[in-house]
Amino acid sequence: MSISSPLTPSSDIFSPNLSVSSTFYLGSHRSSDSDVVFRSMDSALFHVNSNDLASVSSTAFRAQISKPRARGDLDEVIDIPDNSDVLSIILCVLYDVPCEGRSPSFNDLEKAIDRMTAYGVIPKAHILPSTHIQALLLLHALEEPLMLYTLAAHYILDDLATSTSAHLLSLSLYDITDDISTRMGPIYLKRLMILHMQRTRLLKRLLIPPPDSHQPTRTCGYAEQNKVSASWTMVAVSLLWSAGPGM
């Protein structure tokens, strides 16, 4: 998350120890009236509009925004038990805006998605193919394919899992620990195993048949062609026997 310099003291919520989000500042985004102020554990303020949140999710932060407040009353903040990186990502998902500043790490993204349900946010309803968050997650597909696929599987994010699976062809199935398989769940674990088995079957289908024979010539008669076919089969079987991820 990118945050601005500390705010100038002017009311109860303004303190030299507080900073304000450069993405969710007073009057940002859809509404000019920010009627809710969240404060993260590391003392960053996030100004949002309750109607904006309700328009994208009827349950998002509903438990936290429970106390009626006067229009424009910003003197009371709502403390959120997460750091500013996590809170910023969750709010960016709800508003479907890019995460400003440095690109969040995969660990921060995963933690934020895991924390969404604590605030009434359903990941499957907001992490969609056309959203900024899905594009951001896919940036980590090359370096963290297994963990991203596992995250997508856990929350049944089918499009994200499918897009990530292309980067799992070099994965050794031995890298899947008990914890990962439990989080992934049986359905997506089976899909991953089928992907690898189908790849091996396709390789067999391509390699096993020897080259087509041709009319005998003076330098390559039937005997020579039979030798080539036998050698081809021997090499193909050897390759298939040792075939593994990344081949």
XYZ file of C-alpha atoms in Angstrom:
247
model
C 0.000 0.000 0.000
C 1.157 3.501 -0.710
C 0.514 6.044 2.033
C 1.081 9.752 2.186
C 3.070 11.699 4.732
C 1.545 12.092 8.220
C -1.522 14.297 8.402
C -1.501 17.728 9.938
C -3.274 17.630 13.313
C -6.698 19.239 13.061
C -9.163 16.928 14.828
C -9.327 13.856 17.041
C -8.420 11.462 14.233
C -5.464 13.532 13.064
C -2.223 12.810 14.839
C 1.460 12.956 13.914
C 1.481 9.185 14.330
C -1.238 8.637 11.726
C -0.946 8.501 7.960
C -3.604 8.424 5.275
C -3.928 6.051 2.366
C -3.086 7.679 -0.945
C -5.760 5.486 -2.546
C -8.523 5.930 0.022
C -8.269 9.535 1.120
C -11.095 11.919 1.950
C -13.363 12.306 -1.081
C -11.712 9.623 -3.193
C -13.379 7.332 -5.736
C -17.087 7.107 -6.414
C -18.518 9.447 -3.823
C -17.349 12.866 -2.695
C -18.605 12.078 0.814
C -16.493 9.622 2.775
C -18.621 8.727 5.770
C -16.494 5.882 7.171
C -12.893 5.966 8.360
C -10.985 2.744 8.963
C -7.739 2.687 10.922
C -5.330 -0.181 10.397
C -3.147 -1.700 13.099
C -0.173 0.326 11.862
C -2.147 3.588 12.159
C -3.062 4.276 8.544
C -6.435 5.862 7.800
C -8.739 4.766 4.987
C -11.688 6.952 3.985
C -14.512 5.066 2.292
C -18.187 5.533 1.611
C -20.676 3.092 3.132
C -22.975 3.310 0.101
C -20.075 2.454 -2.193
C -19.349 -0.657 -0.135
C -23.018 -1.648 0.006
C -23.349 -1.257 -3.772
C -20.775 -3.987 -4.406
C -21.477 -6.198 -1.387
C -24.348 -6.255 1.068
C -22.144 -7.853 3.715
C -18.766 -6.125 3.279
C -17.699 -4.577 6.605
C -21.341 -4.603 7.724
C -20.407 -5.835 11.193
C -17.788 -3.099 11.518
C -20.049 -0.317 10.213
C -22.823 -0.900 12.705
C -22.964 2.317 14.684
C -25.038 5.128 13.103
C -23.052 8.277 12.527
C -23.977 11.759 11.394
C -23.293 12.792 7.824
C -19.723 14.011 7.537
C -18.821 12.891 11.053
C -15.192 11.789 10.754
C -14.224 12.148 14.401
C -14.739 8.476 15.152
C -12.682 5.854 13.401
C -13.239 2.113 13.125
C -10.211 0.082 14.115
C -9.436 -2.848 11.828
C -7.252 -5.646 13.260
C -5.047 -5.925 10.174
C -2.114 -3.969 8.826
C -2.438 -1.329 6.125
C -1.197 -3.613 3.329
C -3.926 -6.165 3.974
C -6.683 -3.588 4.467
C -5.633 -1.691 1.353
C -5.800 -4.836 -0.786
C -9.265 -5.746 0.515
C -10.604 -2.260 -0.184
C -8.977 -2.219 -3.628
C -10.772 -5.487 -4.381
C -14.123 -4.019 -3.338
C -13.602 -0.818 -5.320
C -11.908 -2.747 -8.166
C -9.045 -0.290 -8.435
C -5.309 -0.971 -8.846
C -3.201 -1.209 -5.719
C -1.196 2.001 -5.760
C 2.502 2.134 -4.985
C 4.614 -1.007 -4.985
C 3.065 -4.211 -6.212
C 1.936 -6.282 -3.213
C 3.832 -9.476 -2.528
C 2.090 -12.783 -3.024
C 2.120 -13.335 0.739
C 0.287 -10.041 1.296
C -2.254 -10.887 -1.400
C -2.843 -14.341 0.033
C -3.211 -12.998 3.564
C -5.645 -10.317 2.399
C -7.793 -12.845 0.553
C -7.759 -15.136 3.579
C -8.925 -12.215 5.736
C -11.767 -11.155 3.440
C -14.355 -13.417 5.006
C -13.652 -11.838 8.410
C -15.130 -8.642 6.965
C -18.029 -10.236 5.128
C -16.294 -10.207 1.742
C -16.653 -13.332 -0.400
C -13.527 -13.796 -2.573
C -15.372 -15.696 -5.311
C -17.774 -12.790 -5.806
C -15.020 -10.235 -6.413
C -11.981 -12.029 -7.874
C -13.131 -12.329 -11.467
C -11.341 -12.448 -14.853
C -11.908 -8.775 -15.651
C -10.859 -7.397 -12.266
C -7.652 -5.678 -11.232
C -7.058 -8.166 -8.419
C -7.077 -11.166 -10.752
C -4.601 -9.464 -13.073
C -2.422 -8.698 -10.058
C -2.568 -12.288 -8.825
C -1.619 -13.639 -12.247
C 1.587 -11.606 -12.113
C 2.727 -14.161 -9.527
C 1.756 -17.214 -11.593
C 5.266 -17.727 -12.942
C 7.093 -17.561 -9.611
C 4.410 -19.008 -7.315
C 2.280 -21.268 -9.542
C 1.548 -23.971 -6.974
C 0.638 -21.566 -4.177
C -1.488 -19.436 -6.503
C -3.282 -22.508 -7.856
C -3.843 -23.690 -4.280
C -5.258 -20.303 -3.298
C -7.571 -20.298 -6.322
C -8.666 -23.858 -5.573
C -9.375 -23.091 -1.923
C -11.793 -20.308 -2.845
C -13.120 -22.033 -6.001
C -11.750 -19.334 -8.307
C -12.007 -21.489 -11.398
C -10.801 -18.988 -14.001
C -7.765 -18.103 -11.916
C -6.958 -21.778 -11.312
C -7.266 -22.577 -15.022
C -4.999 -19.697 -16.038
C -2.432 -20.685 -13.415
C -2.419 -24.381 -14.330
C -0.453 -23.651 -17.510
C 2.524 -22.860 -15.269
C 2.252 -26.168 -13.394
C 3.412 -28.466 -16.192
C 6.953 -28.430 -14.799
C 5.743 -29.134 -11.271
C 6.743 -32.357 -9.590
C 3.707 -33.817 -7.866
C 6.033 -34.756 -5.008
C 6.178 -31.036 -4.180
C 2.539 -31.141 -3.073
C 2.643 -31.498 0.701
C -0.196 -32.723 2.903
C -0.967 -29.153 3.960
C -1.087 -27.940 0.362
C -3.305 -30.813 -0.762
C -5.671 -30.211 2.165
C -5.970 -26.508 1.353
C -6.315 -27.246 -2.360
C -9.089 -29.772 -1.823
C -9.821 -33.035 -3.663
C -11.475 -31.566 -6.772
C -8.631 -29.294 -7.828
C -5.992 -31.797 -6.719
C -7.608 -34.348 -9.029
C -7.661 -31.813 -11.870
C -3.955 -31.172 -11.413
C -3.141 -34.883 -11.432
C -5.284 -35.433 -14.532
C -3.463 -32.565 -16.253
C -0.146 -34.320 -15.687
C -1.481 -37.740 -16.718
C -3.015 -36.355 -19.904
C 0.274 -34.702 -20.755
C 2.079 -38.043 -20.400
C -0.540 -39.792 -22.539
C -0.161 -37.168 -25.239
C 3.605 -37.588 -25.173
C 3.186 -41.354 -25.613
C 0.781 -40.838 -28.494
C 3.311 -38.615 -30.239
C 6.456 -40.655 -29.599
C 5.461 -44.330 -29.742
C 4.528 -44.585 -33.459
C 7.720 -44.950 -35.551
C 8.223 -42.897 -38.716
C 6.061 -43.947 -41.649
C 7.672 -46.394 -44.029
C 8.305 -45.547 -47.647
C 9.002 -47.345 -50.867
C 12.402 -49.058 -50.694
C 15.322 -47.351 -52.331
C 18.831 -48.501 -53.091
C 20.152 -47.024 -49.834
C 17.093 -47.601 -47.627
C 15.232 -50.836 -48.118
C 12.759 -52.598 -45.856
C 15.540 -54.017 -43.680
C 16.988 -50.564 -43.003
C 13.540 -49.153 -42.287
C 12.854 -51.945 -39.800
C 16.108 -51.119 -38.020
C 15.119 -47.447 -37.824
C 11.687 -48.391 -36.443
C 13.238 -50.682 -33.824
C 15.729 -48.011 -32.763
C 12.968 -45.391 -32.653
C 10.824 -47.587 -30.402
C 13.748 -48.299 -28.079
C 14.576 -44.604 -27.667
C 10.902 -43.625 -27.313
C 10.317 -46.189 -24.560
C 13.430 -44.980 -22.751
C 12.273 -41.368 -22.946
C 8.763 -42.184 -21.781
C 10.084 -44.265 -18.893
C 12.066 -41.305 -17.598
C 9.554 -38.651 -18.631
C 8.901 -36.171 -15.871
C 7.817 -32.599 -15.169
C 9.452 -29.977 -17.342
C 10.317 -32.435 -20.104
